[in-house]
C-alpha positions as a printed NumPy array, in Angstrom:
array([[143.966, 106.644,  62.565],
       [144.84 , 109.424,  64.814],
       [141.097, 109.579,  66.595],
       [140.893, 105.459,  66.702],
       [145.015, 105.52 ,  68.413],
       [143.879, 108.444,  71.037],
       [140.864, 105.815,  71.83 ],
       [142.888, 103.311,  72.717],
       [145.193, 104.833,  74.285],
       [142.167, 106.243,  76.871],
       [140.096, 102.991,  76.887],
       [143.025, 100.971,  77.585],
       [143.919, 103.137,  80.376],
       [141.169, 101.32 ,  82.625],
       [142.838,  97.846,  81.679],
       [146.606,  98.809,  82.276],
       [146.073, 101.426,  85.358],
       [144.056, 100.403,  88.33 ],
       [143.285, 103.904,  89.336],
       [142.498, 105.987,  86.673],
       [141.716, 109.233,  88.19 ],
       [138.221, 110.627,  86.643],
       [135.539, 111.617,  88.265],
       [132.412, 110.148,  86.243],
       [133.855, 107.261,  84.876],
       [131.678, 105.645,  83.35 ],
       [130.261, 108.982,  81.141],
       [134.127, 108.463,  80.006],
       [133.684, 105.256,  79.107],
       [130.147, 105.467,  77.201],
       [131.862, 108.486,  75.125],
       [135.119, 105.958,  74.741],
       [132.857, 103.046,  73.529],
       [130.971, 105.345,  71.24 ],
       [133.947, 106.583,  69.415],
       [135.435, 103.478,  69.419],
       [132.12 , 101.841,  67.699],
       [131.717, 104.402,  65.487],
       [135.894, 104.32 ,  64.126],
       [134.587, 100.588,  63.285],
       [131.642, 101.261,  61.288],
       [133.822, 104.046,  59.148],
       [136.739, 102.348,  59.265],
       [138.668, 101.657,  55.559],
       [142.176,  99.605,  54.9  ],
       [144.099,  98.276,  52.004],
       [144.78 ,  94.616,  52.787],
       [148.088,  94.259,  54.262],
       [149.359,  90.83 ,  53.051],
       [152.735,  90.86 ,  54.952],
       [153.431,  87.725,  57.946],
       [154.059,  89.867,  60.709],
       [154.754,  88.213,  64.331],
       [151.457,  87.759,  66.684],
       [151.242,  90.52 ,  68.922],
       [152.151,  89.34 ,  73.   ],
       [149.714,  87.692,  75.118],
       [148.004,  90.394,  76.57 ],
       [146.855,  89.221,  80.848],
       [143.135,  88.684,  80.986],
       [143.227,  88.468,  84.779],
       [145.796,  91.432,  85.137],
       [143.399,  93.503,  82.821],
       [140.753,  92.218,  84.562],
       [141.369,  93.079,  87.862],
       [142.369,  96.838,  86.829],
       [139.165,  97.28 ,  85.   ],
       [137.519,  95.611,  88.517],
       [139.689,  98.351,  90.95 ],
       [138.469, 101.302,  88.035],
       [134.796,  99.845,  88.12 ],
       [134.268,  98.316,  91.652],
       [130.165,  98.493,  90.827],
       [130.441,  96.28 ,  87.438],
       [128.566,  92.997,  87.712],
       [126.495,  90.665,  85.956],
       [123.086,  91.378,  84.06 ],
       [120.426,  89.44 ,  82.41 ],
       [120.067,  89.772,  78.551],
       [117.209,  88.202,  75.969],
       [119.836,  86.088,  73.861],
       [117.188,  86.824,  70.423],
       [115.553,  90.127,  70.514],
       [114.011,  89.531,  67.605],
       [112.176,  86.654,  68.916],
       [108.72 ,  87.387,  70.018],
       [107.304,  84.541,  72.36 ],
       [105.955,  83.952,  75.772],
       [109.246,  82.162,  76.887],
       [111.97 ,  83.915,  75.747],
       [115.564,  82.787,  75.82 ],
       [117.773,  84.804,  78.9  ],
       [121.488,  84.499,  78.972],
       [123.847,  86.169,  81.709],
       [126.184,  88.971,  80.998],
       [129.026,  90.257,  82.818],
       [130.444,  93.912,  82.467],
       [133.596,  93.176,  83.91 ],
       [134.233,  90.257,  81.291],
       [132.531,  92.735,  78.3  ],
       [135.125,  95.414,  79.196],
       [138.269,  93.272,  79.488],
       [137.979,  91.762,  76.179],
       [137.863,  94.776,  74.471],
       [140.686,  96.333,  76.118],
       [142.456,  93.061,  75.41 ],
       [141.209,  93.108,  71.507],
       [142.228,  97.367,  71.66 ],
       [145.316,  96.212,  72.93 ],
       [146.097,  93.983,  70.183],
       [145.425,  96.567,  67.812],
       [147.602,  99.19 ,  69.715],
       [150.799,  96.759,  69.703],
       [150.129,  96.194,  65.754],
       [149.514, 100.454,  65.389],
       [153.453, 100.362,  67.4  ],
       [154.893,  97.316,  65.383],
       [153.502,  96.126,  61.985],
       [151.378,  98.6  ,  59.969],
       [148.47 , 100.659,  59.697],
       [146.593,  98.681,  57.318],
       [147.598,  95.732,  59.239],
       [146.416,  97.134,  62.461],
       [143.055,  98.208,  60.73 ],
       [142.728,  94.95 ,  59.423],
       [142.607,  93.519,  63.015],
       [141.014,  96.172,  64.486],
       [137.921,  95.222,  61.969],
       [138.179,  91.543,  62.555],
       [138.65 ,  91.328,  66.209],
       [135.431,  94.369,  66.18 ],
       [132.989,  92.046,  63.758],
       [134.031,  88.782,  65.083],
       [134.09 ,  89.729,  69.001],
       [134.488,  92.755,  70.68 ],
       [131.205,  94.422,  69.218],
       [129.176,  92.502,  70.956],
       [130.551,  93.071,  74.392],
       [130.602,  96.541,  72.872],
       [127.115,  97.296,  71.903],
       [125.994,  95.051,  75.379],
       [127.98 ,  97.453,  77.354],
       [126.793, 100.222,  76.473],
       [123.156,  99.106,  76.66 ],
       [123.854,  97.884,  80.556],
       [125.424, 101.222,  80.873],
       [122.886, 103.184,  79.949],
       [120.581, 101.253,  81.843],
       [122.643, 102.262,  85.145],
       [120.931, 105.857,  84.696]])
């Protein structure tokens, strides 16, 4: 849990602070995303049946503005919707690096709030659930996009 908390603190800084002072933010971000993914793949918890209050609503637009300030070159990208299909007219879509990172940070801020205000098991359950149902795809897409930039 301590590694997860450190990773969350570092990655959410890009959405909280408009001027993160790092030389190579893209490389740092890749390492942080890989660390978050590893934590997700290895997460273990016991289900906590306690009813807790919901986390506060973290402002998507504010987080996105800070992400944009830290990564001004983030932009739209194209992606294949189903990479398992091999056909002449494959279906594509647009992705958005700013949205990917903003959504990841927003979900991780909710996990951080739960670490501080509910229980370890509740926070880990929320982390696993939000990754499995939402953030994992953003994380994988963003990692792929960051790799393709090099």
